[in-house]
Amino acid sequence: MPNLIDLSEDLHKVCYRQKIYMDNVFSQGEDTFLFGPNQENEVGRQIKYLGGSKVLVIYSKLSSSIGNLLDKVRRSLRNTGLDYTELGESYVNPRISTVFDGIKICKTEDVDFILAVGSTSVCSVAKVIAAGAVFEDSFYEMFKNNSDIEKALPLAVISTSICGGCAISREVTVFNRLEDGSLKYFDCSSEVLSPKFVIYNPELCSISSSNYAFNFVRLLDVLFRRYFEVNKNTVLAEKMLEATIKTVLIMFEKIKDKPNDVDCITNLMWASISAYVNPMLNYNDEACIPILEKAMISVYDCNPEEAASIIIPAWFKFVLKKKELQIAKLGSTAFDIPYNFSDVGITASQTVDFIKRRFEALKLPVKLSELNGNAGDIEKILKKVGFPEIKSIGTNEHYTQTDCEVILSLAL
């Protein structure tokens, strides 16, 4: 079975900016992904092949099932003669305090490779550490709009999340605790933050009753974003996303009773990956929804998925008239809602109601009040976004402060 080590330099050049599938190995751009069982056992060989000698392993202390995987990783690193040190992440939302700890370790122990093991939060921390460890200017300069992050320590990821497609992304967000008790989020983006390789093994993932709803909303969150950013002329991309969203609903229904069903997990992981490697899609993470989500997290210190389950229905209501046809089409094709040809608005409204009801059925919050929020918090959230200093958010579509205020009001 082929693996990264067997790929010649010439083949890597051919793979550049193309997607090449080889059983369980495929490449997108300069990144390589290894998908399937036992791939984590090869992590030491892959890192050594890429020139690593001292590895910082970053993992989540919040995961109760990470222990066996870490043992495999340690064994693989030792068997290939690699030295390593470890850092545990203790927060749901990635924190700058952990980043500082990681940067210090990298500099004092001559770390030349970073390995993130676990969830999306761990991956975010690893990426910022990779950049910060070699960033020559002041640390916070990395997060300025005109910052040019030109280099970073090489990093790799072993994803244990069904929603691990974001490991591929070059965008990253981390949070810092302020004196008033709230959080402030910092964003940065650079091609050098893309992992050298990502390992996806469905057998390392399972959906428990506690994270079932969070995985559901997180996956739909990114797929909805891609769907409404698709170029109007790209019919194929639109149809692929409709099919992917429908598949997600089917798989989550099946996995309720079989949380370790590898086939279901495989389909869901591919759904997440496809949201980041499809060349027809717009990978814009500076859209309205994720920005408002990060601002909500900063105010309430809530889970990202809780912010998403509140903002998504509110955003749908806000754009209902403007995107009526597209919302109705989504409802008809992905959610099997009957298409009302005489009044498309009815189908669109039913689609928005369907999404909100699904979130409610999973005990997810759909109102700010469920996070102990109220109308007085809207100003705080808008301030976290950057208003009134900035005039609007979003790149493809621009949302003013008034627009965002209305969206948040719809979430009360």
Short mmCIF file of C-alpha atoms in Angstrom, two decimals:
data_model
loop_
_atom_site.label_atom_id
_atom_site.label_comp_id
_atom_site.label_asym_id
_atom_site.label_seq_id
_atom_site.Cartn_x
_atom_site.Cartn_y
_atom_site.Cartn_z
CA MET A 1 0.00 0.00 0.00
CA PRO A 2 1.55 3.35 -1.01
CA ASN A 3 2.44 5.93 1.58
CA LEU A 4 4.03 9.34 1.63
CA ILE A 5 7.55 7.97 1.83
CA ASP A 6 7.10 6.02 -1.40
CA LEU A 7 6.13 9.13 -3.36
CA SER A 8 9.01 10.40 -5.45
CA GLU A 9 9.94 14.06 -5.74
CA ASP A 10 8.82 14.03 -9.37
CA LEU A 11 5.41 12.73 -8.39
CA HIS A 12 5.08 15.45 -5.76
CA LYS A 13 5.71 18.03 -8.50
CA VAL A 14 3.05 16.46 -10.69
CA CYS A 15 0.61 16.52 -7.74
CA TYR A 16 1.12 20.24 -7.19
CA ARG A 17 -2.21 22.05 -7.35
CA GLN A 18 -3.96 18.83 -8.30
CA LYS A 19 -5.83 16.21 -6.35
CA ILE A 20 -4.31 12.73 -6.77
CA TYR A 21 -5.97 9.71 -5.17
CA MET A 22 -3.95 6.55 -4.44
CA ASP A 23 -5.91 4.12 -2.32
CA ASN A 24 -5.67 5.95 1.00
CA VAL A 25 -3.24 8.74 0.04
CA PHE A 26 -4.18 11.90 -1.81
CA SER A 27 -2.70 15.34 -2.31
CA GLN A 28 -4.25 18.79 -2.60
CA GLY A 29 -1.78 21.49 -3.54
CA GLU A 30 1.40 20.85 -1.59
CA ASP A 31 -0.51 19.13 1.21
CA THR A 32 -0.80 15.36 1.60
CA PHE A 33 -3.60 13.52 3.38
CA LEU A 34 -3.50 9.94 4.59
CA PHE A 35 -6.94 8.42 5.06
CA GLY A 36 -7.75 5.05 6.58
CA PRO A 37 -6.99 2.63 9.41
CA ASN A 38 -3.60 2.53 11.17
CA GLN A 39 -2.21 5.56 9.35
CA GLU A 40 -1.27 7.07 12.72
CA ASN A 41 1.33 4.32 13.14
CA GLU A 42 3.31 5.86 10.27
CA VAL A 43 3.48 9.36 11.72
CA GLY A 44 7.09 9.02 12.87
CA ARG A 45 8.31 7.88 9.45
CA GLN A 46 6.41 10.69 7.72
CA ILE A 47 7.89 13.35 10.00
CA LYS A 48 11.40 11.96 9.62
CA TYR A 49 10.98 11.89 5.84
CA LEU A 50 10.10 15.58 5.98
CA GLY A 51 13.25 16.39 7.98
CA GLY A 52 11.88 16.60 11.51
CA SER A 53 14.11 15.62 14.43
CA LYS A 54 12.56 17.21 17.56
CA VAL A 55 8.76 17.16 17.66
CA LEU A 56 6.32 19.11 19.82
CA VAL A 57 3.20 16.96 20.24
CA ILE A 58 0.13 19.04 21.10
CA TYR A 59 -3.02 17.28 22.33
CA SER A 60 -6.28 18.01 24.14
CA LYS A 61 -6.49 17.30 27.86
CA LEU A 62 -10.29 17.42 27.51
CA SER A 63 -10.46 14.22 25.45
CA SER A 64 -10.95 11.07 27.51
CA SER A 65 -10.11 8.80 24.57
CA ILE A 66 -6.83 10.40 23.49
CA GLY A 67 -4.59 8.22 25.70
CA ASN A 68 -4.34 5.15 23.46
CA LEU A 69 -3.69 7.30 20.40
CA LEU A 70 -0.92 9.21 22.17
CA ASP A 71 0.72 5.91 23.10
CA LYS A 72 0.73 4.95 19.40
CA VAL A 73 2.20 8.32 18.45
CA ARG A 74 4.94 8.10 21.07
CA ARG A 75 5.84 4.59 19.97
CA SER A 76 5.98 5.63 16.31
CA LEU A 77 8.22 8.61 17.12
CA ARG A 78 10.56 6.51 19.28
CA ASN A 79 10.78 3.74 16.68
CA THR A 80 12.03 6.23 14.10
CA GLY A 81 14.56 7.81 16.45
CA LEU A 82 12.71 11.10 16.85
CA ASP A 83 12.93 13.09 20.05
CA TYR A 84 9.70 14.70 21.25
CA THR A 85 8.10 16.80 23.95
CA GLU A 86 4.42 17.33 24.75
CA LEU A 87 1.95 20.11 25.48
CA GLY A 88 -1.67 19.65 26.58
CA GLU A 89 -4.46 22.08 25.61
CA SER A 90 -7.09 22.54 28.33
CA TYR A 91 -9.67 24.80 26.64
CA VAL A 92 -12.61 24.28 24.29
CA ASN A 93 -11.71 27.51 22.49
CA PRO A 94 -7.99 27.74 21.57
CA ARG A 95 -6.18 30.13 23.92
CA ILE A 96 -3.18 32.38 23.43
CA SER A 97 -1.89 31.32 26.86
CA THR A 98 -1.33 27.81 25.49
CA VAL A 99 0.27 29.30 22.38
CA PHE A 100 2.80 31.18 24.53
CA ASP A 101 3.64 27.96 26.38
CA GLY A 102 4.20 26.20 23.06
CA ILE A 103 6.38 28.95 21.62
CA LYS A 104 8.56 28.87 24.74
CA ILE A 105 8.99 25.10 24.42
CA CYS A 106 9.89 25.39 20.73
CA LYS A 107 12.57 27.99 21.39
CA THR A 108 14.11 26.44 24.50
CA GLU A 109 14.09 22.84 23.25
CA ASP A 110 14.99 23.45 19.58
CA VAL A 111 11.73 22.00 18.24
CA ASP A 112 11.73 21.75 14.44
CA PHE A 113 8.37 20.04 13.81
CA ILE A 114 4.91 20.30 15.37
CA LEU A 115 2.32 17.52 15.53
CA ALA A 116 -1.28 18.29 16.54
CA VAL A 117 -3.22 15.28 17.82
CA GLY A 118 -6.94 15.67 18.37
CA SER A 119 -9.66 18.19 17.66
CA THR A 120 -9.92 21.44 15.74
CA SER A 121 -8.98 23.51 18.81
CA VAL A 122 -5.66 21.68 19.15
CA CYS A 123 -4.99 22.19 15.45
CA SER A 124 -5.57 25.95 15.77
CA VAL A 125 -3.16 26.21 18.69
CA ALA A 126 -0.53 24.21 16.78
CA LYS A 127 -0.72 26.49 13.75
CA VAL A 128 -0.25 29.68 15.74
CA ILE A 129 2.64 28.13 17.68
CA ALA A 130 4.24 27.09 14.37
CA ALA A 131 4.13 30.68 13.14
CA GLY A 132 4.91 32.37 16.45
CA ALA A 133 7.98 30.25 17.13
CA VAL A 134 9.79 31.80 14.16
CA PHE A 135 7.98 35.14 13.84
CA GLU A 136 10.58 37.89 14.13
CA ASP A 137 8.28 40.81 14.99
CA SER A 138 6.07 41.30 18.05
CA PHE A 139 3.70 38.34 18.52
CA TYR A 140 0.49 40.34 18.10
CA GLU A 141 1.73 41.80 14.81
CA MET A 142 0.87 38.41 13.27
CA PHE A 143 -2.81 39.19 13.63
CA LYS A 144 -2.83 42.54 11.87
CA ASN A 145 -4.49 42.72 8.46
CA ASN A 146 -1.30 43.70 6.69
CA SER A 147 0.81 41.06 8.44
CA ASP A 148 2.77 38.80 6.13
CA ILE A 149 3.52 35.47 7.79
CA GLU A 150 6.21 34.13 5.49
CA LYS A 151 7.48 31.16 7.47
CA ALA A 152 6.45 28.71 10.15
CA LEU A 153 7.69 25.49 11.65
CA PRO A 154 6.41 22.52 9.62
CA LEU A 155 3.41 20.87 11.19
CA ALA A 156 1.21 17.83 10.75
CA VAL A 157 -2.17 16.80 12.14
CA ILE A 158 -3.74 13.57 13.32
CA SER A 159 -7.42 14.46 13.32
CA THR A 160 -9.79 12.76 15.75
CA SER A 161 -12.72 14.96 14.78
CA ILE A 162 -15.46 14.09 12.32
CA CYS A 163 -15.33 17.77 11.42
CA GLY A 164 -11.57 17.67 10.87
CA GLY A 165 -11.63 19.12 7.36
CA CYS A 166 -10.70 22.50 8.81
CA ALA A 167 -7.25 21.09 9.63
CA ILE A 168 -6.50 21.76 5.96
CA SER A 169 -7.38 25.44 6.24
CA ARG A 170 -4.71 28.12 6.34
CA GLU A 171 -6.95 30.36 8.50
CA VAL A 172 -6.78 30.15 12.28
CA THR A 173 -8.45 31.84 15.25
CA VAL A 174 -7.29 31.97 18.87
CA PHE A 175 -8.74 33.71 21.93
CA ASN A 176 -7.29 35.68 24.82
CA ARG A 177 -8.91 36.35 28.20
CA LEU A 178 -9.32 40.06 28.97
CA GLU A 179 -9.44 41.76 32.36
CA ASP A 180 -13.23 42.19 32.13
CA GLY A 181 -13.61 38.40 31.90
CA SER A 182 -14.58 38.35 28.23
CA LEU A 183 -12.49 36.97 25.40
CA LYS A 184 -10.91 38.68 22.42
CA TYR A 185 -10.37 36.74 19.23
CA PHE A 186 -7.36 37.02 16.95
CA ASP A 187 -7.28 35.82 13.33
CA CYS A 188 -4.35 35.14 11.05
CA SER A 189 -3.94 33.46 7.70
CA SER A 190 -1.05 32.22 5.60
CA GLU A 191 -0.25 29.41 3.20
CA VAL A 192 2.61 28.35 5.49
CA LEU A 193 0.02 27.39 8.14
CA SER A 194 -1.25 24.51 6.00
CA PRO A 195 -0.12 21.14 7.41
CA LYS A 196 2.52 19.11 5.59
CA PHE A 197 0.24 16.12 6.01
CA VAL A 198 -3.01 15.25 7.77
CA ILE A 199 -3.96 11.79 8.99
CA TYR A 200 -7.65 10.86 8.98
CA ASN A 201 -8.55 7.50 10.50
CA PRO A 202 -12.32 6.99 11.01
CA GLU A 203 -11.55 4.39 13.67
CA LEU A 204 -10.09 7.14 15.87
CA CYS A 205 -13.41 8.99 15.84
CA SER A 206 -16.70 8.23 17.50
CA ILE A 207 -19.80 10.25 18.21
CA SER A 208 -20.94 10.20 21.81
CA SER A 209 -24.26 11.46 23.09
CA SER A 210 -22.45 14.52 24.45
CA ASN A 211 -20.86 15.61 21.16
CA TYR A 212 -23.47 14.33 18.68
CA ALA A 213 -25.28 17.66 18.40
CA PHE A 214 -22.07 19.70 18.29
CA ASN A 215 -20.67 17.64 15.42
CA PHE A 216 -23.96 17.98 13.55
CA VAL A 217 -24.15 21.76 13.74
CA ARG A 218 -20.43 22.27 13.09
CA LEU A 219 -20.56 20.25 9.89
CA LEU A 220 -23.71 21.95 8.64
CA ASP A 221 -22.24 25.34 9.55
CA VAL A 222 -19.34 25.07 7.12
CA LEU A 223 -21.43 23.39 4.39
CA PHE A 224 -24.10 26.11 4.55
CA ARG A 225 -21.36 28.72 4.26
CA ARG A 226 -19.92 27.06 1.16
CA TYR A 227 -23.38 26.62 -0.36
CA PHE A 228 -24.32 30.28 -0.19
CA GLU A 229 -20.92 31.44 -1.45
CA VAL A 230 -20.94 29.27 -4.58
CA ASN A 231 -20.60 31.15 -7.85
CA LYS A 232 -24.03 31.31 -9.50
CA ASN A 233 -22.62 29.72 -12.65
CA THR A 234 -21.10 26.73 -10.85
CA VAL A 235 -24.08 24.37 -10.97
CA LEU A 236 -21.95 21.29 -10.30
CA ALA A 237 -20.56 22.70 -7.04
CA GLU A 238 -24.06 23.61 -5.91
CA LYS A 239 -25.38 20.12 -6.64
CA MET A 240 -22.42 18.50 -4.89
CA LEU A 241 -23.05 20.57 -1.76
CA GLU A 242 -26.76 19.73 -1.77
CA ALA A 243 -25.88 16.05 -1.98
CA THR A 244 -23.28 16.43 0.77
CA ILE A 245 -25.72 18.17 3.12
CA LYS A 246 -28.34 15.49 2.46
CA THR A 247 -25.74 12.79 3.13
CA VAL A 248 -24.84 14.44 6.44
CA LEU A 249 -28.47 14.29 7.57
CA ILE A 250 -28.78 10.63 6.56
CA MET A 251 -25.53 9.62 8.26
CA PHE A 252 -26.36 11.43 11.49
CA GLU A 253 -29.70 9.64 11.64
CA LYS A 254 -27.94 6.28 11.22
CA ILE A 255 -25.17 7.00 13.68
CA LYS A 256 -27.57 7.82 16.53
CA ASP A 257 -27.85 4.16 17.45
CA LYS A 258 -24.38 3.14 16.22
CA PRO A 259 -21.92 5.82 17.38
CA ASN A 260 -18.90 3.75 16.30
CA ASP A 261 -20.20 2.90 12.82
CA VAL A 262 -17.04 3.33 10.72
CA ASP A 263 -18.95 3.62 7.44
CA CYS A 264 -21.05 6.51 8.76
CA ILE A 265 -18.03 8.21 10.28
CA THR A 266 -16.12 7.81 7.01
CA ASN A 267 -18.91 9.52 5.06
CA LEU A 268 -19.10 12.35 7.57
CA MET A 269 -15.33 12.87 7.56
CA TRP A 270 -15.32 13.02 3.76
CA ALA A 271 -18.17 15.55 3.92
CA SER A 272 -16.01 17.75 6.14
CA ILE A 273 -12.89 17.30 4.01
CA SER A 274 -14.81 18.05 0.81
CA ALA A 275 -15.77 21.44 2.22
CA TYR A 276 -12.08 22.39 2.14
CA VAL A 277 -10.57 20.67 -0.91
CA ASN A 278 -13.14 21.20 -3.66
CA PRO A 279 -11.52 23.56 -6.21
CA MET A 280 -14.94 24.88 -7.25
CA LEU A 281 -15.73 26.25 -3.79
CA ASN A 282 -14.95 29.60 -2.23
CA TYR A 283 -12.99 29.07 0.98
CA ASN A 284 -13.89 32.39 2.52
CA ASP A 285 -13.89 32.22 6.31
CA GLU A 286 -14.36 35.99 6.56
CA ALA A 287 -18.09 35.69 5.92
CA CYS A 288 -20.74 37.15 8.20
CA ILE A 289 -21.68 33.96 10.08
CA PRO A 290 -18.22 32.91 11.35
CA ILE A 291 -17.35 36.47 12.34
CA LEU A 292 -20.52 36.83 14.41
CA GLU A 293 -19.91 33.39 15.92
CA LYS A 294 -16.42 34.39 17.07
CA ALA A 295 -17.78 37.61 18.54
CA MET A 296 -20.43 35.64 20.46
CA ILE A 297 -17.80 33.25 21.79
CA SER A 298 -15.81 36.27 22.95
CA VAL A 299 -18.78 37.59 24.95
CA TYR A 300 -20.20 34.35 26.35
CA ASP A 301 -17.16 32.01 26.30
CA CYS A 302 -19.51 29.41 24.84
CA ASN A 303 -18.77 26.45 22.59
CA PRO A 304 -18.38 27.38 18.90
CA GLU A 305 -21.26 25.07 18.06
CA GLU A 306 -23.59 26.89 20.47
CA ALA A 307 -22.79 30.18 18.78
CA ALA A 308 -23.41 28.56 15.38
CA SER A 309 -26.78 27.07 16.32
CA ILE A 310 -27.97 30.55 17.36
CA ILE A 311 -26.54 32.59 14.49
CA ILE A 312 -27.41 30.23 11.61
CA PRO A 313 -31.24 30.39 11.95
CA ALA A 314 -31.08 34.15 12.60
CA TRP A 315 -28.95 34.69 9.48
CA PHE A 316 -31.33 32.57 7.40
CA LYS A 317 -34.24 34.74 8.54
CA PHE A 318 -32.31 37.89 7.68
CA VAL A 319 -31.52 36.80 4.11
CA LEU A 320 -34.82 34.95 3.55
CA LYS A 321 -36.24 37.36 0.96
CA LYS A 322 -32.93 38.07 -0.76
CA LYS A 323 -31.95 34.39 -1.10
CA GLU A 324 -35.47 32.96 -1.32
CA LEU A 325 -34.89 30.80 -4.40
CA GLN A 326 -31.60 29.35 -3.17
CA ILE A 327 -32.98 28.57 0.30
CA ALA A 328 -36.05 26.91 -1.23
CA LYS A 329 -33.86 24.84 -3.53
CA LEU A 330 -31.73 23.74 -0.58
CA GLY A 331 -34.82 22.73 1.36
CA SER A 332 -36.26 20.79 -1.54
CA THR A 333 -33.12 18.89 -2.54
CA ALA A 334 -31.37 18.38 0.80
CA PHE A 335 -34.23 18.29 3.31
CA ASP A 336 -36.99 16.78 1.10
CA ILE A 337 -39.31 19.73 1.68
CA PRO A 338 -42.02 19.87 -1.06
CA TYR A 339 -41.26 22.68 -3.50
CA ASN A 340 -44.14 25.14 -3.75
CA PHE A 341 -43.99 26.37 -7.34
CA SER A 342 -46.81 28.86 -6.82
CA ASP A 343 -45.16 30.45 -3.78
CA VAL A 344 -41.44 29.75 -3.40
CA GLY A 345 -41.38 31.84 -0.25
CA ILE A 346 -43.37 29.18 1.57
CA THR A 347 -40.74 26.55 0.77
CA ALA A 348 -37.96 28.91 1.84
CA SER A 349 -39.68 29.65 5.15
CA GLN A 350 -40.28 25.95 5.77
CA THR A 351 -36.58 25.32 5.14
CA VAL A 352 -35.53 27.87 7.76
CA ASP A 353 -38.05 26.42 10.22
CA PHE A 354 -36.75 22.91 9.50
CA ILE A 355 -33.17 23.90 10.34
CA LYS A 356 -34.20 25.63 13.56
CA ARG A 357 -36.36 22.69 14.66
CA ARG A 358 -33.51 20.24 14.05
CA PHE A 359 -31.25 22.29 16.29
CA GLU A 360 -33.95 22.52 18.96
CA ALA A 361 -34.56 18.76 18.82
CA LEU A 362 -30.86 18.26 19.59
CA LYS A 363 -31.15 20.56 22.62
CA LEU A 364 -28.95 23.16 20.96
CA PRO A 365 -29.54 26.81 21.85
CA VAL A 366 -31.30 28.84 19.15
CA LYS A 367 -31.70 32.08 21.11
CA LEU A 368 -29.26 34.36 22.92
CA SER A 369 -31.40 34.04 26.03
CA GLU A 370 -30.39 30.37 26.23
CA LEU A 371 -26.84 31.59 26.89
CA ASN A 372 -28.21 34.02 29.48
CA GLY A 373 -27.96 36.75 26.89
CA ASN A 374 -30.30 39.66 26.28
CA ALA A 375 -30.78 42.67 24.02
CA GLY A 376 -28.19 44.59 26.00
CA ASP A 377 -25.51 42.14 24.87
CA ILE A 378 -25.94 42.99 21.20
CA GLU A 379 -23.80 46.10 21.57
CA LYS A 380 -21.07 44.03 23.25
CA ILE A 381 -21.10 41.49 20.42
CA LEU A 382 -20.94 44.23 17.78
CA LYS A 383 -17.98 45.78 19.59
CA LYS A 384 -16.17 42.41 19.54
CA VAL A 385 -16.76 42.31 15.77
CA GLY A 386 -15.00 45.67 15.47
CA PHE A 387 -17.88 48.09 14.98
CA PRO A 388 -18.08 51.06 14.73
CA GLU A 389 -14.37 51.33 13.80
CA ILE A 390 -14.99 49.09 10.79
CA LYS A 391 -17.82 49.86 8.37
CA SER A 392 -18.78 46.34 7.33
CA ILE A 393 -17.80 42.68 7.50
CA GLY A 394 -17.65 39.99 4.83
CA THR A 395 -15.83 39.86 1.53
CA ASN A 396 -18.25 38.45 -1.06
CA GLU A 397 -21.22 40.05 0.69
CA HIS A 398 -20.91 43.04 2.96
CA TYR A 399 -22.86 43.36 6.20
CA THR A 400 -23.03 46.72 7.96
CA GLN A 401 -23.33 47.29 11.69
CA THR A 402 -27.08 47.73 11.21
CA ASP A 403 -27.31 44.44 9.31
CA CYS A 404 -25.49 42.59 12.09
CA GLU A 405 -27.64 44.27 14.73
CA VAL A 406 -30.78 43.03 12.96
CA ILE A 407 -29.37 39.48 12.70
CA LEU A 408 -28.57 39.44 16.40
CA SER A 409 -32.01 40.86 17.19
CA LEU A 410 -33.55 37.95 15.29
CA ALA A 411 -31.63 35.66 17.66
CA LEU A 412 -33.22 37.09 20.82
#
